[in-house]
CSV table of C-alpha atoms and ligand atoms in Angstrom, one decimal:
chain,number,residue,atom,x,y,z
A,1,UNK,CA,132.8,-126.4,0.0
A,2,UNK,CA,130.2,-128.9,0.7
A,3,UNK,CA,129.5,-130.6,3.8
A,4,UNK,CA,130.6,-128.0,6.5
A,5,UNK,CA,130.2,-130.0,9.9
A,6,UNK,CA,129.6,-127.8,12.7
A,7,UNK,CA,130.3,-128.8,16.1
A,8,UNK,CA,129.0,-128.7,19.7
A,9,UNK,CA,129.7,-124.9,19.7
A,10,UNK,CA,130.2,-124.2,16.0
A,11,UNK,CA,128.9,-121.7,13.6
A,12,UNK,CA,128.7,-120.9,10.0
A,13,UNK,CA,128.7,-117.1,9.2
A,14,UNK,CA,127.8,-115.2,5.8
A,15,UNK,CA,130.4,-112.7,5.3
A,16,UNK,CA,129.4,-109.4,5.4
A,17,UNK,CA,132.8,-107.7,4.5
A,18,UNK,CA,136.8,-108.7,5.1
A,19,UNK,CA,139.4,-106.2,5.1
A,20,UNK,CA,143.2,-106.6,4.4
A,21,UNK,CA,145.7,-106.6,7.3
A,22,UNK,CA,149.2,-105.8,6.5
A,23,UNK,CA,150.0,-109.6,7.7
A,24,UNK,CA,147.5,-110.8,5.0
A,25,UNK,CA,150.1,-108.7,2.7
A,26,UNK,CA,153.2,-109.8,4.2
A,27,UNK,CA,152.4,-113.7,4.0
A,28,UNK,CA,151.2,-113.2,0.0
A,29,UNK,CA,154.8,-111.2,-0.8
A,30,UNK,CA,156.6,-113.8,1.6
A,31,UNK,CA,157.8,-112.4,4.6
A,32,UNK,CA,155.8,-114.0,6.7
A,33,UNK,CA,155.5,-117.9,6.6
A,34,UNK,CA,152.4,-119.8,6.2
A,35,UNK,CA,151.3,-123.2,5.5
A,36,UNK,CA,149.3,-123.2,2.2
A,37,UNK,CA,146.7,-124.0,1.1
A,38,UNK,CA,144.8,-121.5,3.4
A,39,UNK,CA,142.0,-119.0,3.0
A,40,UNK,CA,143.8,-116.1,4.1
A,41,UNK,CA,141.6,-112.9,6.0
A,42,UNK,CA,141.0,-112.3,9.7
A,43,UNK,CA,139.2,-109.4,9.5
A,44,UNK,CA,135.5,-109.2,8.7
A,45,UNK,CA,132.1,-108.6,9.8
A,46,UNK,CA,129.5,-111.2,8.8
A,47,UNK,CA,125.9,-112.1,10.3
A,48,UNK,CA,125.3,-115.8,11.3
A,49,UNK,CA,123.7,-118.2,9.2
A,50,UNK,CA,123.8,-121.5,11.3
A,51,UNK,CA,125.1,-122.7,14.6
A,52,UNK,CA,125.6,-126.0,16.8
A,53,UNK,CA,124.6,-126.1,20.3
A,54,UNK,CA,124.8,-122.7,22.5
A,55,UNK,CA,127.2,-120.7,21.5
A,56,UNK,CA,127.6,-117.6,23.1
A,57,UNK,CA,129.4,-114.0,22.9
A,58,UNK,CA,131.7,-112.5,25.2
A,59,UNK,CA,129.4,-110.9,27.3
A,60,UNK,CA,127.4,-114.5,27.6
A,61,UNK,CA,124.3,-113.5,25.1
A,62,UNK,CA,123.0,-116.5,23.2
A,63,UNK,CA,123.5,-116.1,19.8
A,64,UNK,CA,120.6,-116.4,17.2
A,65,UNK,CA,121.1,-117.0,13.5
A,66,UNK,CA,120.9,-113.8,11.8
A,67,UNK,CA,122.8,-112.1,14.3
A,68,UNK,CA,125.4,-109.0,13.0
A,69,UNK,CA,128.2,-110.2,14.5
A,70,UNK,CA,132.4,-109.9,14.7
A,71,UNK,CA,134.8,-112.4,16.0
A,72,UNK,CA,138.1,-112.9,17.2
A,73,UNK,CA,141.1,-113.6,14.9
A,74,UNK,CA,141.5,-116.8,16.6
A,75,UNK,CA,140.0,-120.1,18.6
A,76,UNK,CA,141.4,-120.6,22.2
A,77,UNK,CA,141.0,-124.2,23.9
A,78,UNK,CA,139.7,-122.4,27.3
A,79,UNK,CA,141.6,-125.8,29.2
A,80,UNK,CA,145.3,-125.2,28.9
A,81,UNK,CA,147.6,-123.7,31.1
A,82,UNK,CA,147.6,-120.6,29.6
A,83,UNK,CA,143.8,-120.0,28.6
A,84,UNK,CA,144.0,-120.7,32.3
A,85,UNK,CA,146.1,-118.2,33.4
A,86,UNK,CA,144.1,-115.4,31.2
A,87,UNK,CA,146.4,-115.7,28.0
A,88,UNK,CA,143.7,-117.4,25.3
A,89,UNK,CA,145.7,-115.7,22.8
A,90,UNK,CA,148.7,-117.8,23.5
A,91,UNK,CA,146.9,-120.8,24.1
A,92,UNK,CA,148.9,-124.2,23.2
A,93,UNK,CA,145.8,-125.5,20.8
A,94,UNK,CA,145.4,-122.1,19.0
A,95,UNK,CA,143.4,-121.5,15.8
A,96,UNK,CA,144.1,-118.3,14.1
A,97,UNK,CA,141.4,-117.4,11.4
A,98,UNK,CA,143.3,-116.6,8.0
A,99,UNK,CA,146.3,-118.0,9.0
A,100,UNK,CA,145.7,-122.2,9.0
A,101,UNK,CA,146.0,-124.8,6.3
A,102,UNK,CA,143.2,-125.9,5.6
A,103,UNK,CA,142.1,-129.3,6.5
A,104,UNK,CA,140.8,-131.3,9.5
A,105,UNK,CA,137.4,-130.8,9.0
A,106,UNK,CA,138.1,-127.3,9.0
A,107,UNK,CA,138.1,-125.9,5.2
A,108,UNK,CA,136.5,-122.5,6.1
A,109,UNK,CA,139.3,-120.4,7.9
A,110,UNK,CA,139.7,-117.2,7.0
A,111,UNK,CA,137.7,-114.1,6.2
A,112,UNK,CA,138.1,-113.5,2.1
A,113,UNK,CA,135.6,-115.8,1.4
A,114,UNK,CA,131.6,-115.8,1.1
A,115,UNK,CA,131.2,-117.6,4.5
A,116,UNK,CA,133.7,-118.9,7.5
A,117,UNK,CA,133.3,-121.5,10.0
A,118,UNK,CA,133.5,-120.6,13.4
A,119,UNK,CA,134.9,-123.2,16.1
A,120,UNK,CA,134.1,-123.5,19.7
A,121,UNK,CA,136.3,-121.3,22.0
A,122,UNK,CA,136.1,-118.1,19.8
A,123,UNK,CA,135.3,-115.2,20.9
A,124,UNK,CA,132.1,-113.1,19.4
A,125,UNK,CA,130.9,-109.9,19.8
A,126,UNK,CA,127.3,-108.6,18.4
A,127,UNK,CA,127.4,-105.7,16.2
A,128,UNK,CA,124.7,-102.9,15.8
A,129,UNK,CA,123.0,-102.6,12.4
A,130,UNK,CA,123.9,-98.9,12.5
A,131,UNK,CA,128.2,-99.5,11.9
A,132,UNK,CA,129.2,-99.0,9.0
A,133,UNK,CA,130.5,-102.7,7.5
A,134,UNK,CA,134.3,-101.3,6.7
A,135,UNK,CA,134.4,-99.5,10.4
A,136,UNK,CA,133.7,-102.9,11.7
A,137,UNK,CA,135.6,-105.5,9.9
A,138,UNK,CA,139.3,-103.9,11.2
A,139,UNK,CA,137.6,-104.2,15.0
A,140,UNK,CA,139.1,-107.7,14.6
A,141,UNK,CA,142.7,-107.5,14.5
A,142,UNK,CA,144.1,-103.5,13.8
A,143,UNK,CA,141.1,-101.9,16.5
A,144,UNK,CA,141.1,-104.5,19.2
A,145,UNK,CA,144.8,-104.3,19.3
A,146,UNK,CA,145.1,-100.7,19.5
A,147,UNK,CA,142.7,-101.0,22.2
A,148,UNK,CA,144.9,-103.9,24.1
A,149,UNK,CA,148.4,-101.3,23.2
A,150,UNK,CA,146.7,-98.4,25.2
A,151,UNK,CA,145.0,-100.5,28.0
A,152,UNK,CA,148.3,-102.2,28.7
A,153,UNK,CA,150.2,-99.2,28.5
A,154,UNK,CA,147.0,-97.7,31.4
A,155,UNK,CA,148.1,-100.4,33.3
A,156,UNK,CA,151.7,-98.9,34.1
A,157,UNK,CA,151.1,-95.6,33.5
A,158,UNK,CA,147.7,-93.3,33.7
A,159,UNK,CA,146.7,-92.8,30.0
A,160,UNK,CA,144.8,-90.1,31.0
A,161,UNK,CA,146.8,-86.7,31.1
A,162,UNK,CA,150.0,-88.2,29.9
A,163,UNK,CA,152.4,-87.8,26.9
A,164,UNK,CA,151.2,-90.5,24.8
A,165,UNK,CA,153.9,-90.7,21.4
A,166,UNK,CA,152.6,-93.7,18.9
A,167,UNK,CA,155.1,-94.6,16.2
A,168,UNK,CA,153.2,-95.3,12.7
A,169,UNK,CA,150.2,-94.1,11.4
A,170,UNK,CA,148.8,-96.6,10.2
A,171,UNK,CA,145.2,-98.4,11.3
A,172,UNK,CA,146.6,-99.5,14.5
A,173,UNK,CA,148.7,-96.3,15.4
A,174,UNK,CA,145.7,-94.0,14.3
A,175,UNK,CA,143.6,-95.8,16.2
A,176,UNK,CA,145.7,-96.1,19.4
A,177,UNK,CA,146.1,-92.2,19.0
A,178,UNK,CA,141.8,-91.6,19.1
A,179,UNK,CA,141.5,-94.2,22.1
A,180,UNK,CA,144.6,-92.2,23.8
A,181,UNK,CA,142.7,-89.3,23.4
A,182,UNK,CA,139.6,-90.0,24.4
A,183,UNK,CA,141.2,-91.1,27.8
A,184,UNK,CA,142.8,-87.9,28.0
A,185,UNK,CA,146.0,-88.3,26.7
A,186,UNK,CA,147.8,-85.7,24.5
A,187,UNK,CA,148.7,-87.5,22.0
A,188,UNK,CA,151.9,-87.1,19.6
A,189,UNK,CA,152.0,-89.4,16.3
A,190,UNK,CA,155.3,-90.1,14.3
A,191,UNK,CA,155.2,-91.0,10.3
A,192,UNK,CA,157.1,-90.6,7.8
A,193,UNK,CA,154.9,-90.1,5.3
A,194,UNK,CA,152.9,-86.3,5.2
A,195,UNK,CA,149.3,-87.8,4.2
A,196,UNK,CA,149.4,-90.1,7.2
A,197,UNK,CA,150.6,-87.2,9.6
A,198,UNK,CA,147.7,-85.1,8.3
A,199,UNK,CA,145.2,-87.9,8.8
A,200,UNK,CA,146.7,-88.4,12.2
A,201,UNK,CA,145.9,-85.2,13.3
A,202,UNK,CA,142.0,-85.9,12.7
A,203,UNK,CA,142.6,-89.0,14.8
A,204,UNK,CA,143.4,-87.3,18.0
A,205,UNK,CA,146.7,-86.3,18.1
A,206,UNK,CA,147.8,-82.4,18.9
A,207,UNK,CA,150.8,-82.8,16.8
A,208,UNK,CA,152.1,-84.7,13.8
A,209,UNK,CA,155.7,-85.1,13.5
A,210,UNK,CA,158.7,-86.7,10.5
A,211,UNK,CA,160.2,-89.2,12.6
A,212,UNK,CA,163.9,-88.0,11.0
A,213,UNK,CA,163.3,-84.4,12.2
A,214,UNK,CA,164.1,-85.4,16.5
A,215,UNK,CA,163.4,-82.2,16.9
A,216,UNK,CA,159.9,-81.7,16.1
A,217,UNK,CA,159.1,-84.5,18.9
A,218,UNK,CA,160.8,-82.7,21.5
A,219,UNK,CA,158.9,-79.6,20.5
A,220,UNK,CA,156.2,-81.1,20.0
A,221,UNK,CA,156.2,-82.5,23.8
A,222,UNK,CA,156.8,-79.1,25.0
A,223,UNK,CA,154.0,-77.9,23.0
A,224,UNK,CA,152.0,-80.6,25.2
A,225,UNK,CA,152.6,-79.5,27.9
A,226,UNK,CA,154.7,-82.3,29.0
A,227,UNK,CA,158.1,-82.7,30.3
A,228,UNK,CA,158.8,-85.7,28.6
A,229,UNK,CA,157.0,-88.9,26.9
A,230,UNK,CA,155.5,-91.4,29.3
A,231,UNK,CA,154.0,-93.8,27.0
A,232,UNK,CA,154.9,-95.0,23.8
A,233,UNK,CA,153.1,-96.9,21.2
A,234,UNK,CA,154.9,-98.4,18.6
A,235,UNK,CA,153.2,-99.9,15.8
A,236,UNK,CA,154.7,-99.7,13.0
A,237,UNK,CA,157.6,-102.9,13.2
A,238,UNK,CA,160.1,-100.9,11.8
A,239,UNK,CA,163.3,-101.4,13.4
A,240,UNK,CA,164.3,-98.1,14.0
A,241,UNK,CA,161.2,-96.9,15.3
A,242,UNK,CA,162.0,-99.6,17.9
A,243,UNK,CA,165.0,-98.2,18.9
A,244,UNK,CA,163.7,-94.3,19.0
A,245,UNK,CA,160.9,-96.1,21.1
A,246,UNK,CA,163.2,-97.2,23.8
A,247,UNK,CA,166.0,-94.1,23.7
A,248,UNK,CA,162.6,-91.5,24.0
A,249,UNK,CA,160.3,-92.9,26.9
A,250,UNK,CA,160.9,-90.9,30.1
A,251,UNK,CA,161.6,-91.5,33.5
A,252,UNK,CA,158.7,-94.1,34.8
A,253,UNK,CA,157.1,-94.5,31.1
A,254,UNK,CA,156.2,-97.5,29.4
A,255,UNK,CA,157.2,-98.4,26.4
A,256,UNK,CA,154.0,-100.3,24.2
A,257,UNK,CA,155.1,-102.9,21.0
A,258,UNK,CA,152.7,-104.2,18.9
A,259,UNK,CA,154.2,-103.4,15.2
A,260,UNK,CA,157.1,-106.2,15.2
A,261,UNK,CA,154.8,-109.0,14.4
A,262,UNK,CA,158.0,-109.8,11.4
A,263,UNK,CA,161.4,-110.9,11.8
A,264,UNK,CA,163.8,-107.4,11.7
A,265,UNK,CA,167.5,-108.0,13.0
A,266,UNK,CA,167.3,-107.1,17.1
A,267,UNK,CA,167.6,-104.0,18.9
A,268,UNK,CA,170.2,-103.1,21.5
A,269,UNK,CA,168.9,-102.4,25.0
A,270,UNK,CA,171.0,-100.3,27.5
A,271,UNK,CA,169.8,-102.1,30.9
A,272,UNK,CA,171.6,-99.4,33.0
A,273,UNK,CA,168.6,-96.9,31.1
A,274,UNK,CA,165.7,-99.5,31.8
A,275,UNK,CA,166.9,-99.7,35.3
A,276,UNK,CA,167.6,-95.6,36.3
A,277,UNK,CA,164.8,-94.9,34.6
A,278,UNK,CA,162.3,-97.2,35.5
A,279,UNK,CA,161.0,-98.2,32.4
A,280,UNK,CA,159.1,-100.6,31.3
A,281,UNK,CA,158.8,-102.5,27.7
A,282,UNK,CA,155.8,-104.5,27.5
A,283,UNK,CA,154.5,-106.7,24.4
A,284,UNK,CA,151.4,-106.9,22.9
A,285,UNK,CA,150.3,-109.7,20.0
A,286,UNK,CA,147.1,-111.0,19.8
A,287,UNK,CA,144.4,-109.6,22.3
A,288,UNK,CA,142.2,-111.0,25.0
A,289,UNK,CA,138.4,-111.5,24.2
A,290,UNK,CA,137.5,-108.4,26.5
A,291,UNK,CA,139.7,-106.5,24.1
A,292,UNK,CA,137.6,-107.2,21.0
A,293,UNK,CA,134.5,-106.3,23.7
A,294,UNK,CA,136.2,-103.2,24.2
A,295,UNK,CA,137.5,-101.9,20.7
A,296,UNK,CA,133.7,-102.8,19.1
A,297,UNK,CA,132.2,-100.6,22.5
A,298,UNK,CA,135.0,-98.4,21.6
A,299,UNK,CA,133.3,-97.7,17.8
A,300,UNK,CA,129.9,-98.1,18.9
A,301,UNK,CA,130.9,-94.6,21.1
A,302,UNK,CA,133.1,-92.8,18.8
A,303,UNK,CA,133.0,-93.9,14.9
A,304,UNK,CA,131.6,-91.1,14.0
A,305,UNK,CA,134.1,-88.5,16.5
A,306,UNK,CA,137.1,-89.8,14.3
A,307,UNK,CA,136.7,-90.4,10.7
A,308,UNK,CA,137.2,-94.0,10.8
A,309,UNK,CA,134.9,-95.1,7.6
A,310,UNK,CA,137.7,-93.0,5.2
A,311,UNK,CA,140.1,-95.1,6.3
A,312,UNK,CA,139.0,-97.8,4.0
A,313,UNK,CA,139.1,-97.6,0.6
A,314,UNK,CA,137.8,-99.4,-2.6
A,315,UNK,CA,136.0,-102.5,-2.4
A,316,UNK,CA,137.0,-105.7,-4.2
A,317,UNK,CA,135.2,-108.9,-5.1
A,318,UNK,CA,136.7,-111.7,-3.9
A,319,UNK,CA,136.8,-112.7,-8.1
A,320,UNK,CA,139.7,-109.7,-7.6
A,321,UNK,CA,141.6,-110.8,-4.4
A,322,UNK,CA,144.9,-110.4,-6.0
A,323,UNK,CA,143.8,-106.8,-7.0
A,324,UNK,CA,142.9,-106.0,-3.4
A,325,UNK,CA,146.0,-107.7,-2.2
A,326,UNK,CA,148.2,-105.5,-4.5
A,327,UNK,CA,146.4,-102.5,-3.6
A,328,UNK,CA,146.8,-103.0,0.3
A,329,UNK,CA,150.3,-103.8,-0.5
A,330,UNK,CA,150.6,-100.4,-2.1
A,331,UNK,CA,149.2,-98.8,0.8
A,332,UNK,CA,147.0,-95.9,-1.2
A,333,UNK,CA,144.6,-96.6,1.1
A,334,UNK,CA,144.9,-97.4,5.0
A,335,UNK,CA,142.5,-100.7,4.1
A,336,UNK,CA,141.4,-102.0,1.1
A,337,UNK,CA,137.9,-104.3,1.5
A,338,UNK,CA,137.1,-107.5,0.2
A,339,UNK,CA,133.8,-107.6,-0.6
A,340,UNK,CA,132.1,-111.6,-1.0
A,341,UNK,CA,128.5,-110.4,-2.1
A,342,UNK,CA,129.8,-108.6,-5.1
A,343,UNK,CA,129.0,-111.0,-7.7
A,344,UNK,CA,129.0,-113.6,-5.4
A,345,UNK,CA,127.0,-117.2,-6.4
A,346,UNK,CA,124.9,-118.3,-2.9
A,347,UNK,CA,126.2,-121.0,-1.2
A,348,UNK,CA,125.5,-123.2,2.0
B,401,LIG,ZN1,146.0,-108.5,11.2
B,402,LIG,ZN1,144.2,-123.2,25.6
């Protein structure tokens, strides 16, 4: 790609390493949407290699070229109504890396590729050396949104000492379920699937459960301690664990989604139970900048606590994308990495 222009604000980083989302998977098997052609990838750790003006991170540190850094999964405006009323992430002129066509002076979108261009109005957050490159690249999109599931969710209810259930083990759940704990939260985790229950007790959580089975939840709560479940998390999209969601939360609980980011056929609410119980049902998509700030302080703390570096798998060379692709979408591993300096040419 010759003849990247950077703007007042731009940068150009080297990509260090890219992960695969299960969106990135979704789009490439069709169930998502997407305007082609694109460079798909929005998660990734890189170091920066050139920049325009003053741009800055989150916490309003200059940035230098050579920098380790991670950035948001997408550009906000910082003008509009609702980058003015603290919702960047919904912002009318959004930018999502990975998910644009390319064009408009804007070729370098998305993270499986040897470098992307960064636009004004992302948000950036240094890295230490000492991370591990495939504990950092999911920071972008599965951490920082397990981080904005249980911070919202801390917002209605006190994370710490309650029944925290997360539906799916997968990066996001497994994550939410460490960060739950860590805040004090006993910490239940439904999957279908045995590996991921096993792995989900190494990631916090005092008990495992088969969401068919209901009652290994309910014993499992009163193996808590608890009474009943006052937060739930549920990130796995699938319809059904939608609906357990909303029928299990308890009397003043919160009910956390973040998994239905795909179209599944709608869910039947019983008001008179979101009423009596005082419930609430809160979404989460996206993430704030101080999310990203939080989930990247979050592994700076506790990588090494939870075994977060086995979570990703074999590394690919961007020469085997479609390999990688159809690995993720075989879900052996809970990421597969795309790696750009594996046989990588240098370019500029
Ligand atoms: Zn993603
Ligand atoms: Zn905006």
């Amino acid at each position: 790609m010759p003849g990247v222009v950077l703007a007042d604000g731009d940068l150009l980083v080297t990509v260090e390493l890219a992960t695969v989302c299960g969106s990135d998977v979704h789009t490439v098997q069709g169930h998502r949407s997407a305007a082609t052609p694109l460079v798909l990838g929005h998660e990734y750790v890189g170091r920066v290699h050139s920049l325009q003006g003053e741009p800055r991170t989150v916490d309003g540190v200059r940035l230098r070229e050579g920098d380790r850094v991670v950035w948001s999964i997408m550009a906000s405006c910082r003008a509009c109504d609702r980058c003015m009323k603290g919702l960047p992430q919904k912002c009318r002129a959004l930018l999502k890396y990975g998910h644009e066509r390319i064009g408009g002076r804007w070729e370098l979108n998305g993270g499986f590729a040897t470098h992307v261009h960064l636009r004004a109005g992302t948000a950036i957050v240094k890295v230490d050396d000492s991370l591990p490159a495939e504990v950092l690249a999911p920071a972008t999109c599965g951490t920082a949104t397990a981080w904005a599931a249980v911070d919202r969710a801390d917002d209605i209810v006190d994370v710490d000492d309650a029944i925290v259930l997360v539906l799916g083990a997968g990066l996001i759940g497994l994550t939410a379920s460490a960060m739950a704990a860590d805040r004090g939260a006993r910490v239940i985790v439904a999957d279908l699937d045995p590996v991921r229950r096993e792995l989900a007790l190494r990631f916090g959580a005092v008990s495992a459960v088969d969401p068919r089975d209901p009652d290994q939840l309910s014993e499992a709560v009163v193996r808590a301690g608890g009474a009943e479940v006052d937060v739930v998390i549920e990130a796995s999209g699938s319809r059904a664990a939608v609906v357990s969601a909303l029928e299990t939360v308890g009397v003043g609980g919160v009910v956390v989604l973040v998994g239905s980011v795909f179209a599944t056929p709608s869910v039947a609410v019983d008001p008179e139970l979101v009423v009596r119980n005082l419930v609430t049902v809160r979404g989460v998509h996206n993430y704030r900048p101080r999310d990203l700030a939080g989930a990247v302080n979050y592994l700076h703390r506790r990588s090494t606590t939870y075994p977060f570096a086995e979570l990703t798998g074999d590394r690919y060379p961007l020469s085997q994308l479609d390999d990688a692709l159809a690995a993720a979408a075989r879900g052996e591993a809970v990421r597969v990495a795309v790696d750009p300096t594996a046989g990588a040419t240098s370019g500029r």
